[in-house]
Short mmCIF file of C-alpha atoms and ligand atoms in Angstrom, two decimals:
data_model
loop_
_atom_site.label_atom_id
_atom_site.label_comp_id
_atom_site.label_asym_id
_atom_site.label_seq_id
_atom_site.Cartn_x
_atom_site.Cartn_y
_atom_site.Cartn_z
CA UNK A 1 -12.68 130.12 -133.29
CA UNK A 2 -10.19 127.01 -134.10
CA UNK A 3 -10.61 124.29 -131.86
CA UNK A 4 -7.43 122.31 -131.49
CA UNK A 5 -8.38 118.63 -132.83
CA UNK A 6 -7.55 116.11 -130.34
CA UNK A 7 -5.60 112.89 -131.50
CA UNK A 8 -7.44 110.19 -132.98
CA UNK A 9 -5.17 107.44 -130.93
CA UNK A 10 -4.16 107.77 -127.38
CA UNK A 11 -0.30 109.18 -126.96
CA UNK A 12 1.18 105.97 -126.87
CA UNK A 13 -0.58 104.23 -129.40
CA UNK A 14 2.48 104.79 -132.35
CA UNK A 15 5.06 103.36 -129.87
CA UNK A 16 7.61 102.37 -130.48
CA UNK A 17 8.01 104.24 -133.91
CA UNK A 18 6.81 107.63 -131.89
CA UNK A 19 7.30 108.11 -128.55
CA UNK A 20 4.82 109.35 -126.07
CA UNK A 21 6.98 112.16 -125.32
CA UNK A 22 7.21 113.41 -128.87
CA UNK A 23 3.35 113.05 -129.30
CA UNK A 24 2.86 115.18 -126.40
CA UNK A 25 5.23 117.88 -127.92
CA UNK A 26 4.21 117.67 -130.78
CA UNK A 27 0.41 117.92 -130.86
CA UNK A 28 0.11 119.63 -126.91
CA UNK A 29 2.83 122.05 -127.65
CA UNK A 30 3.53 122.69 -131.24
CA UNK A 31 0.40 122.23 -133.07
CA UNK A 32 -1.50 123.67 -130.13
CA UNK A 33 0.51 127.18 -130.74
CA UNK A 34 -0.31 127.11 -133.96
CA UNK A 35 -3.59 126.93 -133.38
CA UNK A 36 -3.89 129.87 -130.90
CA UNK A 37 -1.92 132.56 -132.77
CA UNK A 38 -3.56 131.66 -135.64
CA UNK A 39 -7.13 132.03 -133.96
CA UNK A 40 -5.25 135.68 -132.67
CA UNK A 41 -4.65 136.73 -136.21
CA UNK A 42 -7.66 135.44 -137.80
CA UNK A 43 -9.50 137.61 -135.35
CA UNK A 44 -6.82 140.34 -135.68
CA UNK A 45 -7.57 140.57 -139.37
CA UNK A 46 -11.57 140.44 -139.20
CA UNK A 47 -11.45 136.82 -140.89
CA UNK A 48 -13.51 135.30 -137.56
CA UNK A 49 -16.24 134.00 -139.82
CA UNK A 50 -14.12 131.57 -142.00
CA UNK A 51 -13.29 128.31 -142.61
CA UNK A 52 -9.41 127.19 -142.32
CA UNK A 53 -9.02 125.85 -145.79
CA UNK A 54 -10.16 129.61 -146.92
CA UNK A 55 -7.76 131.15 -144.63
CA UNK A 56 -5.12 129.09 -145.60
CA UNK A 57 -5.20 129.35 -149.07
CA UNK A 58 -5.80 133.46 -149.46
CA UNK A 59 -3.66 134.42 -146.43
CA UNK A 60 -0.11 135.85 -146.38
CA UNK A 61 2.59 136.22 -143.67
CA UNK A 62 2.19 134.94 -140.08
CA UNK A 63 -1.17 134.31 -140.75
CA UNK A 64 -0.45 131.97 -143.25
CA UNK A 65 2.44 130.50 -141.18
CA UNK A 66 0.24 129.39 -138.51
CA UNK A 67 -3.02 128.55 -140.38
CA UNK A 68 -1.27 126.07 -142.83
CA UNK A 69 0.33 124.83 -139.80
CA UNK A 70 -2.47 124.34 -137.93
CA UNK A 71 -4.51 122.73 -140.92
CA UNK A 72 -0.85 120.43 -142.22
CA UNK A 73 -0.76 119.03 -138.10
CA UNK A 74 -4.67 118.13 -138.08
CA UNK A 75 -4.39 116.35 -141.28
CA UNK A 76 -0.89 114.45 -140.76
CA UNK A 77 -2.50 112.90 -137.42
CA UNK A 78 -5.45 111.27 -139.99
CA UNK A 79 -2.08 110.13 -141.60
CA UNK A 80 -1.65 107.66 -139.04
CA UNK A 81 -3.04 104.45 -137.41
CA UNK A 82 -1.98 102.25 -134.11
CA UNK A 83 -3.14 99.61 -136.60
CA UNK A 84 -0.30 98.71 -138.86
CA UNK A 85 -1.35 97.87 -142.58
CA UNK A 86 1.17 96.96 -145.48
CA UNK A 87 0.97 99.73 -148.06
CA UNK A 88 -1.30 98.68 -151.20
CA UNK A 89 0.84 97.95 -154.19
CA UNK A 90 -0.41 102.01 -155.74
CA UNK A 91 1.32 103.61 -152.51
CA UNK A 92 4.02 101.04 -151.81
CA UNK A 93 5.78 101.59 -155.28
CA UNK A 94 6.36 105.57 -154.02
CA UNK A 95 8.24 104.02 -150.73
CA UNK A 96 11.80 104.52 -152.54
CA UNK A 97 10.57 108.33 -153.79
CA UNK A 98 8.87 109.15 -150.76
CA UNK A 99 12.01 108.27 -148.30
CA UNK A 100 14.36 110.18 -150.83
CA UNK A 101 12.47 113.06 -151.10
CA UNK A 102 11.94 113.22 -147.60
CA UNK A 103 15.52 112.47 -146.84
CA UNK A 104 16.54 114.99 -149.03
CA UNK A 105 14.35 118.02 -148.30
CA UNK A 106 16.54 120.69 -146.69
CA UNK A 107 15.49 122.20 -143.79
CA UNK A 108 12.09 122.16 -142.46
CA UNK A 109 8.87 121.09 -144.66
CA UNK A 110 6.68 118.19 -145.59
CA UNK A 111 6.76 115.53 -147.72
CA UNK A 112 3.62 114.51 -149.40
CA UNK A 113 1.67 112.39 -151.68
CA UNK A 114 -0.83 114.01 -154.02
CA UNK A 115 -3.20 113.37 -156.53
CA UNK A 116 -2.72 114.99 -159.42
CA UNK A 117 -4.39 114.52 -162.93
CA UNK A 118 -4.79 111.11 -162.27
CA UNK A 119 -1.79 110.30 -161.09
CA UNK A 120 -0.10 110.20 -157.63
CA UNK A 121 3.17 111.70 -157.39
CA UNK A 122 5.16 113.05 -154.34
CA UNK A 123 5.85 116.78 -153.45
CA UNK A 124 7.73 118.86 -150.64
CA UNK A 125 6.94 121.87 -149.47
CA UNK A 126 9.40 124.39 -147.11
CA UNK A 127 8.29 124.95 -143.90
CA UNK A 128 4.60 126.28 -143.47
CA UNK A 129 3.64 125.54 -147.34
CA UNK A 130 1.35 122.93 -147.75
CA UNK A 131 -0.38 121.34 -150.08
CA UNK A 132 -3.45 123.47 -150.39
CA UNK A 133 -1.58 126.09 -152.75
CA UNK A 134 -0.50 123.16 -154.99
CA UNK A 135 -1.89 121.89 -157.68
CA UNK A 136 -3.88 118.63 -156.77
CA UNK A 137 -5.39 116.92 -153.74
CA UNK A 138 -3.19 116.17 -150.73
CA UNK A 139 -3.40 112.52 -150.04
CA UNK A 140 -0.83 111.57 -147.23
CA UNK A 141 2.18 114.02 -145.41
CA UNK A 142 4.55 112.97 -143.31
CA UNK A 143 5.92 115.95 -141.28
CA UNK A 144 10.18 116.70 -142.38
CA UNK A 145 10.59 119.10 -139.25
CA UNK A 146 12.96 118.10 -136.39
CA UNK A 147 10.36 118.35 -133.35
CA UNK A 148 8.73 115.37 -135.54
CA UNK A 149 11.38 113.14 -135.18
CA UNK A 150 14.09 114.46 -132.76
CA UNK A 151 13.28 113.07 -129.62
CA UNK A 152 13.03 109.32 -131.37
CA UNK A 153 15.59 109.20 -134.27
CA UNK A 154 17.85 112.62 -133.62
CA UNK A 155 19.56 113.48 -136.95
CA UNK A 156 18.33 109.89 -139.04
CA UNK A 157 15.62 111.88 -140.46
CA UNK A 158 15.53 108.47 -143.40
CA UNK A 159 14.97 106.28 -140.46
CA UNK A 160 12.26 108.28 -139.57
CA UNK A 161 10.89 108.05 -143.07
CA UNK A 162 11.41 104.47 -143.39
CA UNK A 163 9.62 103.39 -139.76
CA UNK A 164 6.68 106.31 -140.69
CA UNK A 165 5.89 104.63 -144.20
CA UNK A 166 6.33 100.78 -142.95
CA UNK A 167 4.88 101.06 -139.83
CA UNK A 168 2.78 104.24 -139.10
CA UNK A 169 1.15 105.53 -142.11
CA UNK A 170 -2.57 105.44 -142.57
CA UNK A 171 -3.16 103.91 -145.87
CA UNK A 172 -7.22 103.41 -145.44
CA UNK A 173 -6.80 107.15 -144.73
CA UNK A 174 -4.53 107.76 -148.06
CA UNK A 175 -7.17 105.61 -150.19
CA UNK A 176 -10.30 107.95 -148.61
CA UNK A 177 -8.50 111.05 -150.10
CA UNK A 178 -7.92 109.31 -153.15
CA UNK A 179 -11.36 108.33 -153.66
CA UNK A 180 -12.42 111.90 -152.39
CA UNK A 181 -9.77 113.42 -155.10
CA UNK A 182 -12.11 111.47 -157.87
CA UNK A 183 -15.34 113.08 -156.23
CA UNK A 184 -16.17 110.01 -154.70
CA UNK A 185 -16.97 110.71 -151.17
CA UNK A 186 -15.61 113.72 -148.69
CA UNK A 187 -11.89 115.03 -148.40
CA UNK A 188 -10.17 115.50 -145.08
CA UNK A 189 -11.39 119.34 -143.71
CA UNK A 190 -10.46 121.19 -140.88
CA UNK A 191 -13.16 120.51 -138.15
CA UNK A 192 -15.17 123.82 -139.02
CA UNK A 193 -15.45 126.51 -135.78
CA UNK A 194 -18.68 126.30 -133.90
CA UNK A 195 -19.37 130.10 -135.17
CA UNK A 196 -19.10 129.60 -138.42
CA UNK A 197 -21.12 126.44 -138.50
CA UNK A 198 -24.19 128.68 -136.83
CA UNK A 199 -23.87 131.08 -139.10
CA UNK A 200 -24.23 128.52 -142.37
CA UNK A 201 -27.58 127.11 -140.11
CA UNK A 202 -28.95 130.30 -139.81
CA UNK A 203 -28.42 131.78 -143.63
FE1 FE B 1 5.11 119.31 -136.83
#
C-alpha cells in the first residue's frame, strides 16, 4: 500500500532553522506512523485499491486521522528547500497573516496558504484537517504541532513561524501549486501505491 516518501533534502539540509534531530522525529517517527496505521485501516476497511487523496477526502475517524496526516507530512516536506529564496512580493505580503495565524492557532493544526477563487488567502485547520476538505487548492502548510518545532524553538511557536517563512519555505514549490490551481501544469499528489498504479495499466 502507502509507501512512506522519503525527504527530498538530506536531514541536515534545513539546519540551523530545523535540526537534524527534529527531522528524524519528525518524518522517521511521526509521519512514518501515520503512514502504517493508515495502510492498516485502509486495508481494514477494503479501501486497498485507492488513491490517498480519495481516502482522505471520503474517510471518517482514525482513518481519516492518519490518512490526512500522512498526505499533510508528504506535502509540507515539498514545502521546503535547503536553498533559501526571498518570498515573491504575491507570498511575502501574507508574512504578517501567515505568522499571526499560525501564532495564534490553538492547539495542534496547520497553517496554510490556499488558492481560492483567484485569490490566495491563509487558513488553519485543527489537528488532522487539512486542506483537501476546504474549499480551494492547498498551496504551502507549515506544520502548527509541537513535535514540529519543540526540539528547536520549545514554546516560541512565532519564532518558528518567522525562521519557516524567511528561511525554509519553498516558494518555487508554492508558485507550482499556484500555477497547477489555474490548470496550468500538475498539483502536488500523494506518490500513488504500486497496486493501484497496476491496476490503472491493466484496465
Ligand atoms: Fe507533523
Amino acid at each position: 500500500m502507502f509507501d512512506l516518501p522519503p525527504l527530498p533534502y538530506r536531514y541536515d539540509a534545513l539546519e540551523p532553522m530545523i535540526s537534524t534531530k527534529t527531522l528524524r522525529f519528525h518524518h522517521d517517527k511521526h509521519h512514518r506512523a501515520y503512514v502504517e496505521k493508515t495502510n492498516k485501516l485502509a486495508s481494514e476497511a477494503g479501501q486497498k485499491g485507492r488513491i490517498l487523496e480519495d481516502i482522505v477526502r471520503d474517510s471518517t475517524g482514525d482513518l481519516f486521522h492518519n490518512a490526512a496526516q500522512a498526505w499533510n507530512h508528504a506535502f509540507f516536506w515539498e514545502c521546503m528547500t535547503p536553498n533559501y529564496q526571498p518570498a515573491p512580493e504575491a507570498f511575502a505580503e501574507l508574512r504578517t497573516d501567515f505568522v499571526h495565524e499560525g501564532e495564534s492557532h490553538f492547539g495542534s493544526g496547520w497553517v496554510w496558504i490556499m488558492a481560492a477563487g483567484g485569490k490566495l488567502k491563509i487558513v488553519t485547520t485543527h489537528d488532522a484537517d487539512t486542506a483537501l476538505k476546504k474549499a480551494g487548492k492547498p498551496v504551502l502548510v507549515c506544520d502548527l504541532w509541537e513535535h514540529a518545532y519543540y526540539l528547536d524553538y520549545q514554546n516560541d511557536r512565532k519564532a518558528w513561524l518567522e525562521a519557516w517563512f524567511d528561511k525554509v519555505a519553498n516558494w518555487s514549490f508554492a508558485e507550482k501549486q499556484l500555477r497547477a490551481s489555474k490548470g496550468d501544469g500538475e498539483a502536488f499528489a500523494y506518490p500513488v501505491p504500486e497496486n493501484v498504479s497496476a491496476q490503472r495499466k491493466s484496465a
